mmCIF file of C-alpha atoms and ligand atoms in Angstrom:
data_model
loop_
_atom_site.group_PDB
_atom_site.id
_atom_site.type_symbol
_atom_site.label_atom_id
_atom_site.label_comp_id
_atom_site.label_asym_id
_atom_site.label_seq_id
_atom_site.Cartn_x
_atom_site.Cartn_y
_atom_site.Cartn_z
ATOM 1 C CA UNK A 1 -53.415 45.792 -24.906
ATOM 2 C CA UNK A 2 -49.732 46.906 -26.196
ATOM 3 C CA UNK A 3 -49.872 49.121 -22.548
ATOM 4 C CA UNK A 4 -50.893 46.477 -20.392
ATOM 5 C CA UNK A 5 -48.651 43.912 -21.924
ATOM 6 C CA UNK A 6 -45.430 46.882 -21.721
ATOM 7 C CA UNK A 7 -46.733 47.170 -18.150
ATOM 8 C CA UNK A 8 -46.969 43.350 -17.150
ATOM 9 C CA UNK A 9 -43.255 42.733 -18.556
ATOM 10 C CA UNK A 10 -41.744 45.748 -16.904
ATOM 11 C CA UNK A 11 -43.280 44.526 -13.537
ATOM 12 C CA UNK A 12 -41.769 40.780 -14.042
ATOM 13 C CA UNK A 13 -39.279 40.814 -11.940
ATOM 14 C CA UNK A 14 -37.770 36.847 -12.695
ATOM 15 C CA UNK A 15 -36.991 34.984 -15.598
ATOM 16 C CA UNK A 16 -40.260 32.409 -14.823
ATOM 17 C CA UNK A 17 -42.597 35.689 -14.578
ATOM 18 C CA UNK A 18 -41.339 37.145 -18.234
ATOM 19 C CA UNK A 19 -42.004 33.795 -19.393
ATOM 20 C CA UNK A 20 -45.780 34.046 -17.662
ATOM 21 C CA UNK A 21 -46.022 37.038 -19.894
ATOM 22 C CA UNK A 22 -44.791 36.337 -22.665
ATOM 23 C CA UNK A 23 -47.287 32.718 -22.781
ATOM 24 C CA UNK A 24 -50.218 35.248 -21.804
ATOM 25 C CA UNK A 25 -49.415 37.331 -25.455
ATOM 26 C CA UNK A 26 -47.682 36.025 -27.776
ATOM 27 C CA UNK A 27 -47.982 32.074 -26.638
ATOM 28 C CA UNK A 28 -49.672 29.630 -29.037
ATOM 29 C CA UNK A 29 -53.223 30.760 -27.577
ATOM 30 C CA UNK A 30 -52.226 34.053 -26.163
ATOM 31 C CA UNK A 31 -54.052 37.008 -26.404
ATOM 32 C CA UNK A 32 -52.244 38.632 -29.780
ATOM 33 C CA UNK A 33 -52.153 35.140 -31.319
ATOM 34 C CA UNK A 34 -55.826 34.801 -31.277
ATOM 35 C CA UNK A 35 -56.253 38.311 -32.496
ATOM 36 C CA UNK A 36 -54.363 37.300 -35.359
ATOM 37 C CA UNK A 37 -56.719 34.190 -35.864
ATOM 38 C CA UNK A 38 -59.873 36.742 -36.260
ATOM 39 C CA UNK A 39 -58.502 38.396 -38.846
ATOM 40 C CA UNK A 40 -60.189 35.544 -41.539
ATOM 41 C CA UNK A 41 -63.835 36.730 -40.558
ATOM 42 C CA UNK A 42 -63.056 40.596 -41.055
ATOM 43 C CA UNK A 43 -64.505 41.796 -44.778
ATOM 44 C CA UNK A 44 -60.787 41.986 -47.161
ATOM 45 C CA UNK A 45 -60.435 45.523 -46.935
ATOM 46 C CA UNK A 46 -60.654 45.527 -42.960
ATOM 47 C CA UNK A 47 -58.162 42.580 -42.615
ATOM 48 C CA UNK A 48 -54.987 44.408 -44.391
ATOM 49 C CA UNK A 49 -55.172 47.396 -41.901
ATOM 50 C CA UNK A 50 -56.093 45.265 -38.965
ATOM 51 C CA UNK A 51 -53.645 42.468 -39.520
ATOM 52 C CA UNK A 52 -50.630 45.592 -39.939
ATOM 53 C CA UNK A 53 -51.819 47.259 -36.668
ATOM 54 C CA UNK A 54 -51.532 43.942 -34.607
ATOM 55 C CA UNK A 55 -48.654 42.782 -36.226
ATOM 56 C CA UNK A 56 -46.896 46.910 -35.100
ATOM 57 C CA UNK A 57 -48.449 45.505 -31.677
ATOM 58 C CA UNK A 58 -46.881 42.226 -31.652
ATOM 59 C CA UNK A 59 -43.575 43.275 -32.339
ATOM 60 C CA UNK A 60 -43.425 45.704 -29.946
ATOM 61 C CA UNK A 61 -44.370 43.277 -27.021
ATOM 62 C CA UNK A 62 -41.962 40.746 -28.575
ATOM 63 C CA UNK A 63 -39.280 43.489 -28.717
ATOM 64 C CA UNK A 64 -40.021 44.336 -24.938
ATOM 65 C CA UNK A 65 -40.082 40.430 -23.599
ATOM 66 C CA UNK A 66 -36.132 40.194 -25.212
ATOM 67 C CA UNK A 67 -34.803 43.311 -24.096
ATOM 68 C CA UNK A 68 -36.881 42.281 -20.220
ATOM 69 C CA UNK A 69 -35.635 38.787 -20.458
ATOM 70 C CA UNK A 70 -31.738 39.564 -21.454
ATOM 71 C CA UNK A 71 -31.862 42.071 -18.810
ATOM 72 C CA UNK A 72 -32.943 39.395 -16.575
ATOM 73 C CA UNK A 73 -30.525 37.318 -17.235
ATOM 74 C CA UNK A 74 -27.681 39.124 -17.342
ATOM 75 C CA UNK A 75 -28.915 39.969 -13.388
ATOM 76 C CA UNK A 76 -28.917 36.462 -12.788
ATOM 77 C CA UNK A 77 -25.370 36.054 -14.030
ATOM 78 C CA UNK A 78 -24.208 38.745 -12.119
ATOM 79 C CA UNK A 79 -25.774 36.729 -8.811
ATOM 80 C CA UNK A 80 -24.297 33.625 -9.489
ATOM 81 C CA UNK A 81 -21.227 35.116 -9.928
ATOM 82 C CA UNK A 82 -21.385 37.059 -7.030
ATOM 83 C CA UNK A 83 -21.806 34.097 -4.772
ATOM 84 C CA UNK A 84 -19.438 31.542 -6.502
ATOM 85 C CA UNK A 85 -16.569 34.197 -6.169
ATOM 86 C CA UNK A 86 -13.633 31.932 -5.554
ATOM 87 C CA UNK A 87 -10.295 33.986 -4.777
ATOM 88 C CA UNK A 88 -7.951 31.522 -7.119
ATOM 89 C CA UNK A 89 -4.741 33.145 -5.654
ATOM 90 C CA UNK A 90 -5.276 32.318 -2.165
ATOM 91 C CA UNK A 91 -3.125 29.447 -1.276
ATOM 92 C CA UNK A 92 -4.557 26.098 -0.887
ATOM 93 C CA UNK A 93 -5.081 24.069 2.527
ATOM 94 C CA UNK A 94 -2.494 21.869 1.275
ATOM 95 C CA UNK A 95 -3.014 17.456 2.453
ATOM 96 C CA UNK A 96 -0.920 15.942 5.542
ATOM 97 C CA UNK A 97 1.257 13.678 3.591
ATOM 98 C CA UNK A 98 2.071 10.088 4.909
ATOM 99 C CA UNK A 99 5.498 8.411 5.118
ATOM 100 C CA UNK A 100 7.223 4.966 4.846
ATOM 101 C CA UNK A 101 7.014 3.136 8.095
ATOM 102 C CA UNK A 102 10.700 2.770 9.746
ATOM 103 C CA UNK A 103 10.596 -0.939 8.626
ATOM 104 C CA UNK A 104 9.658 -0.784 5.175
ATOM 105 C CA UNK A 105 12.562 1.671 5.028
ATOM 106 C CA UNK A 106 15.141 -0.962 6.442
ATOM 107 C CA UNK A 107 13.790 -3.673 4.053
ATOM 108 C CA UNK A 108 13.757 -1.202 1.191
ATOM 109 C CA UNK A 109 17.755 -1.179 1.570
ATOM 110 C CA UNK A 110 18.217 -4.488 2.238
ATOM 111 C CA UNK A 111 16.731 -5.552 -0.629
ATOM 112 C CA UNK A 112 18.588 -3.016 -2.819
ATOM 113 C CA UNK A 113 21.458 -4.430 -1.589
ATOM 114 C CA UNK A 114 20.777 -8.061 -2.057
ATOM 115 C CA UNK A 115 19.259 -7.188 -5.747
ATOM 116 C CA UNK A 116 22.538 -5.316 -6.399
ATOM 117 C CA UNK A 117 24.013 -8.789 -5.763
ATOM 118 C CA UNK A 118 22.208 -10.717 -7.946
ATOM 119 C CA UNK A 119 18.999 -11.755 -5.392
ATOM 120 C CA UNK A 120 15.757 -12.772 -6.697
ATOM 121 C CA UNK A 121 13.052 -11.586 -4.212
ATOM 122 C CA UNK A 122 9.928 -14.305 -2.917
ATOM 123 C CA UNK A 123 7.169 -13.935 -1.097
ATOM 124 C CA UNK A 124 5.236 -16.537 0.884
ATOM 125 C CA UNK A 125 2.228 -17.010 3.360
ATOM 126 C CA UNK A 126 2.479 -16.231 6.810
ATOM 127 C CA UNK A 127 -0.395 -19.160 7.530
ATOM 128 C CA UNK A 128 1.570 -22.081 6.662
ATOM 129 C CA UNK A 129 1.614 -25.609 6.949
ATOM 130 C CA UNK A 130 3.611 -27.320 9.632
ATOM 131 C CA UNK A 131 5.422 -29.760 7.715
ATOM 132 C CA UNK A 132 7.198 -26.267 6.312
ATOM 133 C CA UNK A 133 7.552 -24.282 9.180
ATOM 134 C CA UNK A 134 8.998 -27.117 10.949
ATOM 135 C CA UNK A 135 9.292 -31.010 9.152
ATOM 136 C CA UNK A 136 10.999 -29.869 6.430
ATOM 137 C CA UNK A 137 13.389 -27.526 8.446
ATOM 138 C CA UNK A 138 15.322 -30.643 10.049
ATOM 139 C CA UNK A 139 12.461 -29.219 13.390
ATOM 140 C CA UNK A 140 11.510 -32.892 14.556
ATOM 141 C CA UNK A 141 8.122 -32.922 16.743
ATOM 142 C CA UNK A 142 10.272 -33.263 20.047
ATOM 143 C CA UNK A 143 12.588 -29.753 19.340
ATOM 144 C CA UNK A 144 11.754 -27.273 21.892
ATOM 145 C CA UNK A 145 10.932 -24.382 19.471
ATOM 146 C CA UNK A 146 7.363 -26.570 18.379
ATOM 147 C CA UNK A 147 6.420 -25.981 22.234
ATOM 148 C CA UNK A 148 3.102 -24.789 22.489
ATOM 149 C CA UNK A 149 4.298 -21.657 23.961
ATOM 150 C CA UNK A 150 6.222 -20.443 20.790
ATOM 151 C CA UNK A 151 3.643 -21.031 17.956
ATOM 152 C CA UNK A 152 0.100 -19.790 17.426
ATOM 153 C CA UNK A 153 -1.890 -23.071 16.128
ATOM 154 C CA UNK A 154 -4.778 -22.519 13.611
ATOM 155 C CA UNK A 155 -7.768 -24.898 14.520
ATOM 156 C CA UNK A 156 -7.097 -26.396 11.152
ATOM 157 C CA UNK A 157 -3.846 -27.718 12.398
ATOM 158 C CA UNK A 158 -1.765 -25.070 10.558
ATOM 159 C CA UNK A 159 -0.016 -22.740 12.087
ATOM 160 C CA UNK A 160 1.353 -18.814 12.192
ATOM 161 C CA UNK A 161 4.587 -18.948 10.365
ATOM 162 C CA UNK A 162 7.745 -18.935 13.403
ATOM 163 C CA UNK A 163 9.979 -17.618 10.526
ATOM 164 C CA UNK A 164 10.251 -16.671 6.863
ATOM 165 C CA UNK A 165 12.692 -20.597 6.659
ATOM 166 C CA UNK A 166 9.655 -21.676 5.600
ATOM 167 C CA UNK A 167 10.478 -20.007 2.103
ATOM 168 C CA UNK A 168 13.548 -21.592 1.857
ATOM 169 C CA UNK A 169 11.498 -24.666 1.189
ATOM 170 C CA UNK A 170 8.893 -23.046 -0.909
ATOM 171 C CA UNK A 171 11.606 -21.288 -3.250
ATOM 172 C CA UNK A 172 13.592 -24.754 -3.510
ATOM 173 C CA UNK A 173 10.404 -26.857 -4.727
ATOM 174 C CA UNK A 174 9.387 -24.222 -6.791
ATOM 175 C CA UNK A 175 12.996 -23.156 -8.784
ATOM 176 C CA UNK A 176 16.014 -25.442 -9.847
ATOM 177 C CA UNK A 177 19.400 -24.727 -8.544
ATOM 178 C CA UNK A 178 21.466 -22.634 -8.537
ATOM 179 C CA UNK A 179 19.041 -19.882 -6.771
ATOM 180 C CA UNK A 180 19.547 -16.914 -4.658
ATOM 181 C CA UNK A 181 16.574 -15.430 -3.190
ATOM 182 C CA UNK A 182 15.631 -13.345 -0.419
ATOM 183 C CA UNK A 183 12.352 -13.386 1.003
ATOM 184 C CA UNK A 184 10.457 -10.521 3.306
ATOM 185 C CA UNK A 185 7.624 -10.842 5.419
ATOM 186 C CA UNK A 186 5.885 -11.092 9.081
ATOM 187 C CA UNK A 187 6.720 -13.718 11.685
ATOM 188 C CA UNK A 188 4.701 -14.827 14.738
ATOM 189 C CA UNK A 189 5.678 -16.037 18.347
ATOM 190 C CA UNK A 190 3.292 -16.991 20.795
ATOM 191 C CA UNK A 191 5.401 -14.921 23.992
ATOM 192 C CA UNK A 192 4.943 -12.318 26.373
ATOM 193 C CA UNK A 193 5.899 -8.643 24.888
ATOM 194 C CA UNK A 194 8.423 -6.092 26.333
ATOM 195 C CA UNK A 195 10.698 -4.085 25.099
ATOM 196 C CA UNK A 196 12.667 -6.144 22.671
ATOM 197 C CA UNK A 197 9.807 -8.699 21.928
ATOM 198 C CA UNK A 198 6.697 -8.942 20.107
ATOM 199 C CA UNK A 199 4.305 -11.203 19.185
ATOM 200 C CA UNK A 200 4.743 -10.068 15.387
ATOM 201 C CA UNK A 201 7.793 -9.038 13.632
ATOM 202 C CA UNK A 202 9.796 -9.005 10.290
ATOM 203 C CA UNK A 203 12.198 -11.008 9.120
ATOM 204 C CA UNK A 204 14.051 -11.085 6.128
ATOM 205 C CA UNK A 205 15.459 -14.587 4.919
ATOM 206 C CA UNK A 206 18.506 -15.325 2.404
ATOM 207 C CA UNK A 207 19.355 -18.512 0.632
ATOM 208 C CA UNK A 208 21.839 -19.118 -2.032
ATOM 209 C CA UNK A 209 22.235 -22.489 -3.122
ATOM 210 C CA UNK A 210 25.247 -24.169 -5.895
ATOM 211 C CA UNK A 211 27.832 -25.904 -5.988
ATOM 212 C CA UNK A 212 30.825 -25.913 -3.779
ATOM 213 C CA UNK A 213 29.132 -22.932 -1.821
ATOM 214 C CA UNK A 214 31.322 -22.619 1.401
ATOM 215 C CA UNK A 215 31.024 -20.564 4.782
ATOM 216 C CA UNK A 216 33.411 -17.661 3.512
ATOM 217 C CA UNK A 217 30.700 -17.433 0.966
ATOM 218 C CA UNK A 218 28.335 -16.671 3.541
ATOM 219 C CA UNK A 219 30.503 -14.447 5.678
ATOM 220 C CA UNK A 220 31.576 -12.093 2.607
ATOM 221 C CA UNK A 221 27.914 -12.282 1.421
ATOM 222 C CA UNK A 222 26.740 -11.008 5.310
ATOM 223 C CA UNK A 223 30.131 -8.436 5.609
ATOM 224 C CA UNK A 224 28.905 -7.207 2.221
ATOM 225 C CA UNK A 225 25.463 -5.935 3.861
ATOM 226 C CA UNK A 226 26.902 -4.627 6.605
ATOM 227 C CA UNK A 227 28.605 -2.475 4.399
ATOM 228 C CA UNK A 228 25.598 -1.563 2.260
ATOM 229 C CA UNK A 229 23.971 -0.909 5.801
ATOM 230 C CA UNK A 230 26.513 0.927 7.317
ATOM 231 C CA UNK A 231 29.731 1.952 5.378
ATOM 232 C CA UNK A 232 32.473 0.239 4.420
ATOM 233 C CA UNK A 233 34.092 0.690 8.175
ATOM 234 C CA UNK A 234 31.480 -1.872 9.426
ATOM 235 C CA UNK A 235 32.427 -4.756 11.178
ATOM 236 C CA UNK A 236 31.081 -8.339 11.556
ATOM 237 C CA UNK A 237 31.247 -10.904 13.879
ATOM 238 C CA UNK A 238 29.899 -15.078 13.765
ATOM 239 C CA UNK A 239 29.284 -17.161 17.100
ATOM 240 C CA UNK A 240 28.575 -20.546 17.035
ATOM 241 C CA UNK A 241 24.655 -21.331 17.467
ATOM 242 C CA UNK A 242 22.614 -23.662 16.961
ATOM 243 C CA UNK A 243 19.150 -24.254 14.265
ATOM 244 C CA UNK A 244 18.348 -27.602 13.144
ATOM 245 C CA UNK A 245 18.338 -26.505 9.347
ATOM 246 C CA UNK A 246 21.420 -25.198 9.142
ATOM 247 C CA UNK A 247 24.961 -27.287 10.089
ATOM 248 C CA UNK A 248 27.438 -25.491 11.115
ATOM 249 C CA UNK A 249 25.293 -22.467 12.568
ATOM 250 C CA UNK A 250 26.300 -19.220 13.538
ATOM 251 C CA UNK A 251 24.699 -16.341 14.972
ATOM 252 C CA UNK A 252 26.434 -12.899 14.058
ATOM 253 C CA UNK A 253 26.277 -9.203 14.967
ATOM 254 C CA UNK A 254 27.287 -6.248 13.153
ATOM 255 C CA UNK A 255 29.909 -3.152 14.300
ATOM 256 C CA UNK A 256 28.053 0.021 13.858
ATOM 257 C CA UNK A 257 28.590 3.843 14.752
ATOM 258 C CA UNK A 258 25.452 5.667 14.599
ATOM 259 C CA UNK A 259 25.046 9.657 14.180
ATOM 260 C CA UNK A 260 24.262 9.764 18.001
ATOM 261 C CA UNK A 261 27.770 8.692 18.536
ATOM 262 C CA UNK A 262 26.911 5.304 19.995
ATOM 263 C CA UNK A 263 28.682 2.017 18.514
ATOM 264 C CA UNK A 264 27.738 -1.367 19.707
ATOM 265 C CA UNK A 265 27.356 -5.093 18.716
ATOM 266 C CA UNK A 266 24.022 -5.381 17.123
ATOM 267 C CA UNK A 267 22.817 -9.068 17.007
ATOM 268 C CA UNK A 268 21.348 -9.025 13.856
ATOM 269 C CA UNK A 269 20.417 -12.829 13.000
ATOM 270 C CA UNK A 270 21.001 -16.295 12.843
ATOM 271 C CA UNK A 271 23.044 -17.901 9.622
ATOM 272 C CA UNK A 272 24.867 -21.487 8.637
ATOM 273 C CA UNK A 273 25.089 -24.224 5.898
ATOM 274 C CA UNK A 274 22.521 -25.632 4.772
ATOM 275 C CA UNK A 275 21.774 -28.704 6.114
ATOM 276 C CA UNK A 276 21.797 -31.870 4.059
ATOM 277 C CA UNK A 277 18.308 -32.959 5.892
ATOM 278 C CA UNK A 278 16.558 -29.632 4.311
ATOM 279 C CA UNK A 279 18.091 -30.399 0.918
ATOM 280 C CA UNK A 280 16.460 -34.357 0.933
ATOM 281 C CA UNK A 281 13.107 -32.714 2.240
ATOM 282 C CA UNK A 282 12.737 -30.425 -1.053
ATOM 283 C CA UNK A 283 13.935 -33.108 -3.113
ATOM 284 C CA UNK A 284 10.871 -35.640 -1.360
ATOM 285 C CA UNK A 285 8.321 -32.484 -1.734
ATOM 286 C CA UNK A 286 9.447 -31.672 -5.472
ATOM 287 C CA UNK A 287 9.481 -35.929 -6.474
ATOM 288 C CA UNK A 288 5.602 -35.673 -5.077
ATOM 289 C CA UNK A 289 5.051 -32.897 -7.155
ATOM 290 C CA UNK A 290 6.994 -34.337 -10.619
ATOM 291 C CA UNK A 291 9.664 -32.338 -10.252
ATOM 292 C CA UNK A 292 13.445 -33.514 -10.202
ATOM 293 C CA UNK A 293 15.627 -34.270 -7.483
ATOM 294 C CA UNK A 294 18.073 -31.825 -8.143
ATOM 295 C CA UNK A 295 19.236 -30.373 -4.587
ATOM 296 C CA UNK A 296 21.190 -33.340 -2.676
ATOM 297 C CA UNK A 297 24.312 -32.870 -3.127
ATOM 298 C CA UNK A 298 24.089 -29.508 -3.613
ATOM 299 C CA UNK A 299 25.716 -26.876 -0.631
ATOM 300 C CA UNK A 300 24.234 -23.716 0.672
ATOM 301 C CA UNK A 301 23.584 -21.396 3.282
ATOM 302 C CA UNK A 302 20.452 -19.063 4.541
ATOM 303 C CA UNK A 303 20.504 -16.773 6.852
ATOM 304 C CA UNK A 304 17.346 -14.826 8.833
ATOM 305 C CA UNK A 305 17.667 -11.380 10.582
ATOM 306 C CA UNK A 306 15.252 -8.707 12.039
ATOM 307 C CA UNK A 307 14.960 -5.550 10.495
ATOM 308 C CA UNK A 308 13.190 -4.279 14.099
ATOM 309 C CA UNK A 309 16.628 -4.609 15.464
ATOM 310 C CA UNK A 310 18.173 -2.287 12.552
ATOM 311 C CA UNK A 311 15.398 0.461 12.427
ATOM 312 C CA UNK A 312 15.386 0.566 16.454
ATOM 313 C CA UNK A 313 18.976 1.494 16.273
ATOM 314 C CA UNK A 314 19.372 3.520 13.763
ATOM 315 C CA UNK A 315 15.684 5.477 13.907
ATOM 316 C CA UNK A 316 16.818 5.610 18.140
ATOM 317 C CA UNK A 317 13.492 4.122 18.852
ATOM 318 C CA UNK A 318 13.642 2.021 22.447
ATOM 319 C CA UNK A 319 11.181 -0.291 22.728
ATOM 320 C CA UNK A 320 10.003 -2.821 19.499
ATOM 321 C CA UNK A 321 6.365 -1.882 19.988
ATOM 322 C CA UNK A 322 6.317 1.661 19.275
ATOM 323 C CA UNK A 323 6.280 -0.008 15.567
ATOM 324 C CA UNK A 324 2.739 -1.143 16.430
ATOM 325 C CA UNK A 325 1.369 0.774 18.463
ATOM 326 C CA UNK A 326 0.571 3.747 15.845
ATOM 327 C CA UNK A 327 0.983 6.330 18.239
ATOM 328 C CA UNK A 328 1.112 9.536 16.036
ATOM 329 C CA UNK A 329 3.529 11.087 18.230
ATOM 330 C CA UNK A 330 6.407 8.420 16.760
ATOM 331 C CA UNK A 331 5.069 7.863 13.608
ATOM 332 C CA UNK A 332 4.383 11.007 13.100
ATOM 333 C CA UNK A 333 8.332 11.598 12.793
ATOM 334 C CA UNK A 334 8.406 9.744 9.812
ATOM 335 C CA UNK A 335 5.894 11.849 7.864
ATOM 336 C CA UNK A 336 6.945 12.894 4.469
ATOM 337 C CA UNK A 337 10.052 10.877 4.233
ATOM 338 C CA UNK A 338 10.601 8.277 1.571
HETATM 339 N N1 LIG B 1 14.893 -18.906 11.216
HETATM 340 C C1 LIG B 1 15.855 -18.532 12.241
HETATM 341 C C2 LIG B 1 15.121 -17.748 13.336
HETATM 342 O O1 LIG B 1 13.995 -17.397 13.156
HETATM 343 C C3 LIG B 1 16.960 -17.677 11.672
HETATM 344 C C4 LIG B 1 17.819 -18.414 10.706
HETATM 345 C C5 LIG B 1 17.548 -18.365 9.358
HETATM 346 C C6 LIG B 1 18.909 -19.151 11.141
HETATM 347 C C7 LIG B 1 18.348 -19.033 8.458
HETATM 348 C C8 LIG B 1 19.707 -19.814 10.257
HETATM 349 C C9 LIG B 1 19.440 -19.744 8.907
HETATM 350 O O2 LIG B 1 15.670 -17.475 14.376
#
């Protein structure tokens, strides 16, 4: 039996044969088990002999199975090994990295340079209510810029925001005076698109409201961006213009010499003092609402500009709707920059 079993476990060639094997010996009802269990019917003197013998046999199967079944495994190390070799020095495939899109990058430093003058930042929905996209504003039902042609109507009778004004309401019924805020976000127009228009943009809206708040307030507050923008050589400039919130408007433009060597006028955005119509529309919205009349008599001015118009000039892009049109072959320039 010893020789067969020696024979058996040198032939196993895997760890589930051995185990076969060892079952078919030494298992609960293997072979050398049960010739242990006759022992009890051999006469006494029989059984000592008998019992030493198959216990000489026993453990050298047993001995044979562990030196079989570590050799066995040590193969099967040596396998897996083999086939999970991973060379931990090559380098590694390394991920394309994204990039801020050209007009998060223009808002990022506008904002760092309103913060750095004391600005609170709001944000507001772009599905808004008429009353303040236009009511509120001092925009009366017969102004041109309600035409059907300039605003995307929800079914539901609200609308696409025209602007980021509308926060200028928002902000006021929400915080007493004195406030300055500036508030980010996309703007819709119901228009044909070319090369300096799109149905979507950005704006980004100011208001700073107090007392005794004056126009020179709002020019050294505009000539003070410019700056942060571009250096402390940049130049502003106000025309006259006309919104219904704002009385006296202006429109201005800022001076700029770009690294390409071109300098131009860049009409930036539209800007003025608040008018007193806006300030008696918060007041009515904040009186429904519980609140305090607290902004008649109070002065202030806003202002709204496109960052579109900065990025395009200083990023040298042409046309507005290579900002949303994801072609990888312009956005791709901006990969990896923060
Ligand atoms: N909301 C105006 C526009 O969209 C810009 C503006 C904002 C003008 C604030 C004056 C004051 O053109």
């Amino acid at each position: 039996m010893q020789q067969t079993a020696i024979q058996e476990i040198t032939a196993a060639d895997t760890l589930d044969a051995l185990q076969l094997v060892k079952t078919k010996y030494v298992g609960k009802s293997g072979l050398v088990t049960k010739e242990l269990g006759t022992l009890g019917k051999l006469p006494p003197e029989e059984r000592k002999t008998r019992g030493a013998e198959i216990n000489v046999i026993r453990a050298a199967i047993q001995a044979a199975l562990d030196e079989k079944e570590a050799t066995l495994k040590r193969a099967a190390l040596d396998a897996k090994l083999q086939s999970e070799a991973i060379d931990v020095t090559l380098p590694g495939l390394g991920l394309p990295s994204g990039g801020l899109h050209p007009i998060s990058r223009v808002y990022d430093d506008l904002i760092a340079i309103f913060t750095r003058m004391g600005y609170e930042v709001a944000e507001g929905p772009e599905v808004e209510e008429e009353h303040y996209n236009f009511e509120a504003l001092n925009i009366p039902w017969y102004h041109p810029a309600r035409e059907l042609q300039d605003t995307f109507w929800l079914e539901d009778g609200r609308l696409l925001r025209t602007h980021t004004s509308n926060m200028q309401i928002r902000y006021m019924v929400e915080h007493d005076p004195d406030l300055k805020m500036v508030s980010r976000g996309k703007v819709y127009r119901y228009e044909a698109t070319d090369a300096t228009h799109e149905a979507m943009f950005h704006q980004l809206e100011g208001l700073v409201v107090g007392d005794g708040i004056s126009m020179a307030d709002l020019k050294g507050t505009i000539a003070e961006m410019a700056r942060g923008l571009y250096g402390a050589g940049a130049k502003v400039r106000f025309q006259p213009s006309y919104y219904p919130f704002v009385e006296p408007g202006a429109d201005f433009a800022i001076y700029w010499n770009n690294p390409r060597g071109e300098s131009k006028w860049l009409e930036l955005g539209g800007c003025g003092m608040v008018h007193p119509n806006v300030f008696k529309a918060v007041d009515d919205l904040r009186e429904q609402a519980g609140k305090p009349r607290l902004y008649e008599g109070k002065t202030g001015f806003a202002f709204g500009l496109g960052p579109e118009r900065i990025a395009m000039l200083k990023y040298g892009i042409p046309d507005i709707r290579y900002f949303y049109a994801n072609d990888p072959r312009v956005m791709g320039q901006f990969r990896g920059e923060l």
